[in-house]
């Protein structure tokens, strides 16, 4: 299975840029890399996905090296509301015409300090 | 537009009892999923349904059954609950491969979860 490995926790001051790394050594050729955010007592929420190089959206950037065995989520200028657990599940197609399955690791607990 | 809804929010069962967790989505998604999350752990896929009429096993299917009742609803049944099934259960939905949402093919939308305790 394409499980992922991340730092257990990180602290950052408000207003700083935060980079969270993820290792996915068993990633397969057609797998995608995704990042999700989870607040306590809520389901995960999609942040960003990518296949290779760099992807940017309105909330984050995702950096993926050429070998694709790791990735880095970059959050610019974090605020207190960014305190959450961040997961980097590998995305893999479950069937020829259907589901896009996610394989989660244990996540990184980010704490933003005032 | 409620997104993904789950019932109940909380449930306590005795060992050996059965129950069904309900999930519904109003986003017209083809694919639906059931996950469990144990304390301090990531999510693990129990079962998924690529489209109406199909279901497949995920990583941890033992002790569970599912039914894709229609395109909107996907239920998870515990026939004989065990303490090892104490967990938080999340339902999710997504577009099928080739039909991407604004985030991409792997953007899944999760419900609020059901916290299940088996004593």
XYZ file of C-alpha atoms in Angstrom:
233
model
C 0.000 0.000 0.000
C 1.116 3.549 -0.706
C 1.314 4.776 2.875
C 2.988 8.082 3.661
C 5.333 9.295 6.405
C 5.319 12.791 7.902
C 6.707 14.637 10.945
C 4.364 14.089 13.867
C 4.150 17.767 14.792
C 5.373 21.261 13.933
C 5.072 24.677 15.515
C 5.130 27.983 13.666
C 4.595 31.629 14.529
C 1.735 33.512 13.003
C 2.649 35.225 9.730
C 5.457 32.830 8.833
C 5.647 30.522 5.842
C 5.325 26.852 6.808
C 6.691 23.919 4.824
C 5.433 20.429 5.708
C 7.221 17.478 4.164
C 5.880 14.053 3.266
C 7.637 10.867 2.244
C 5.886 8.422 -0.104
C 8.602 5.975 -1.110
C 6.180 3.391 -2.530
C 4.380 5.761 -4.892
C 3.417 4.129 -8.191
C 3.718 5.597 -11.666
C 0.080 6.658 -11.966
C -0.425 7.777 -8.346
C -1.104 11.389 -7.460
C -0.034 13.308 -4.366
C -2.724 15.107 -2.412
C -2.863 17.159 0.778
C -5.770 17.443 3.178
C -6.409 19.519 6.307
C -8.374 18.228 9.278
C -9.718 20.198 12.242
C -10.814 18.442 15.451
C -14.183 16.679 15.177
C -14.402 17.335 11.440
C -13.739 15.373 8.285
C -10.631 16.150 6.218
C -10.785 18.963 3.698
C -8.970 18.934 0.349
C -6.157 21.470 -0.074
C -4.229 20.638 -3.243
C -3.110 17.818 -5.511
C -0.257 17.308 -7.967
C 1.634 14.786 -10.059
C 5.058 16.402 -10.492
C 6.943 19.716 -10.250
C 5.002 22.573 -8.680
C 1.323 23.288 -8.255
C -0.118 26.452 -6.717
C -3.638 27.447 -5.804
C -5.140 30.250 -3.761
C -4.219 28.708 -0.398
C -1.039 26.649 -0.835
C 1.784 25.450 -3.049
C 2.872 21.874 -3.591
C 6.444 20.997 -4.560
C 7.222 17.532 -5.947
C 10.785 16.520 -6.955
C 11.530 14.539 -10.082
C 11.663 11.154 -8.309
C 8.233 11.836 -6.705
C 9.203 10.010 -3.500
C 8.516 13.075 -1.399
C 6.529 16.267 -1.500
C 6.340 19.569 0.385
C 3.238 21.556 1.188
C 3.935 25.274 1.568
C 1.477 27.485 3.454
C 2.250 31.203 3.097
C 1.814 33.481 6.116
C -0.045 31.103 8.423
C -2.658 32.336 10.862
C -4.054 30.836 14.060
C -6.900 29.290 12.056
C -4.377 27.129 10.186
C -3.780 25.088 13.355
C -4.844 21.598 12.256
C -3.578 18.172 11.224
C -2.264 17.962 7.671
C -2.262 14.709 5.697
C -0.603 13.830 2.393
C -2.531 10.793 1.117
C -1.463 9.163 -2.110
C -4.263 9.058 -4.667
C -4.719 5.874 -6.689
C -7.409 4.846 -9.132
C -9.520 2.016 -7.723
C -11.232 0.908 -10.889
C -11.022 1.508 -14.612
C -13.917 3.932 -14.715
C -14.372 4.956 -11.162
C -13.231 5.655 -7.694
C -10.135 7.628 -6.835
C -8.894 6.093 -3.625
C -6.763 7.803 -1.001
C -4.205 6.110 1.257
C -3.494 8.131 4.390
C -0.554 8.161 6.792
C -0.630 9.571 10.329
C -0.408 13.290 9.495
C 1.428 16.345 10.872
C -0.104 18.344 13.667
C 0.638 22.013 12.939
C 0.297 24.478 15.803
C 0.393 28.164 14.945
C 1.591 30.338 17.822
C 0.549 33.988 18.225
C -26.551 22.298 -0.573
C -25.633 20.214 2.492
C -22.696 18.340 0.923
C -22.147 15.000 2.676
C -24.346 14.160 5.649
C -23.977 11.264 8.078
C -26.284 9.805 10.701
C -26.058 9.242 13.577
C -23.396 11.593 14.978
C -22.761 9.399 18.017
C -23.594 5.786 18.850
C -22.810 3.377 21.667
C -23.225 -0.338 21.013
C -22.721 -3.465 23.060
C -20.528 -6.221 21.670
C -22.521 -8.329 19.236
C -25.125 -5.704 18.384
C -25.648 -4.562 14.818
C -26.201 -1.159 13.301
C -26.156 0.740 10.029
C -24.394 4.046 9.457
C -26.093 6.208 6.887
C -24.452 8.570 4.408
C -25.939 10.806 1.746
C -24.493 13.367 -0.681
C -26.246 16.004 -2.753
C -23.410 16.865 -5.147
C -24.373 14.287 -7.790
C -21.046 12.503 -7.300
C -20.537 9.069 -8.774
C -18.097 7.701 -6.185
C -18.554 7.257 -2.442
C -16.275 5.948 0.313
C -16.261 4.807 3.933
C -13.225 5.373 6.163
C -12.450 4.784 9.802
C -10.112 6.896 11.922
C -8.679 5.591 15.172
C -7.208 7.968 17.799
C -3.988 9.611 16.613
C -4.147 7.784 13.310
C -4.847 8.617 9.718
C -7.916 7.428 7.865
C -8.184 3.891 6.537
C -10.453 2.964 3.651
C -13.092 0.348 4.521
C -15.174 0.103 1.345
C -15.820 2.233 -1.677
C -18.333 2.481 -4.485
C -17.029 3.713 -7.818
C -20.534 4.212 -9.150
C -24.114 3.266 -8.439
C -24.447 -0.507 -8.373
C -20.798 -1.290 -7.612
C -18.894 -1.735 -4.361
C -15.329 -2.812 -3.609
C -13.261 -3.634 -0.552
C -10.697 -1.181 0.744
C -7.858 -1.720 3.212
C -9.884 -2.886 6.242
C -13.214 -4.436 5.112
C -13.484 -7.291 7.631
C -16.526 -7.006 9.885
C -18.342 -4.557 7.613
C -20.799 -4.624 4.747
C -21.974 -1.812 2.506
C -24.911 -0.974 0.282
C -25.006 1.636 -2.462
C -28.727 2.265 -2.259
C -28.798 4.793 -5.096
C -26.510 7.498 -6.434
C -26.998 9.643 -3.327
C -26.769 7.107 -0.514
C -24.092 4.700 0.698
C -24.581 2.832 3.966
C -22.145 0.911 6.173
C -23.365 -1.999 8.289
C -21.762 -3.647 11.284
C -23.417 -7.059 11.655
C -21.858 -7.992 14.996
C -20.006 -5.097 16.593
C -16.689 -5.681 18.352
C -14.672 -3.349 20.630
C -12.000 -3.165 17.892
C -14.549 -1.327 15.767
C -14.637 1.594 18.184
C -13.641 4.476 15.946
C -14.786 7.577 14.110
C -16.340 6.738 10.754
C -16.228 9.146 7.836
C -18.126 8.996 4.607
C -16.843 10.826 1.525
C -17.791 11.370 -2.086
C -16.045 12.443 -5.272
C -16.392 12.641 -8.997
C -15.417 9.536 -10.918
C -12.095 9.423 -12.735
C -12.197 11.571 -15.839
C -14.776 13.915 -14.354
C -12.811 16.333 -12.251
C -14.081 18.884 -9.816
C -12.405 22.222 -9.353
C -9.677 20.640 -7.210
C -8.884 17.659 -9.339
C -9.614 13.972 -9.588
C -8.634 13.233 -5.972
C -10.731 15.895 -4.289
C -12.976 14.018 -1.902
C -15.678 15.691 0.161
C -16.026 14.332 3.671
C -18.958 14.210 6.033
C -18.791 15.261 9.703
C -18.238 11.727 10.980
C -19.945 9.247 13.290
C -18.287 8.510 16.619
C -18.941 4.859 17.473
C -18.111 3.215 20.781
C -18.476 -0.545 21.232
C -18.407 -1.764 24.845
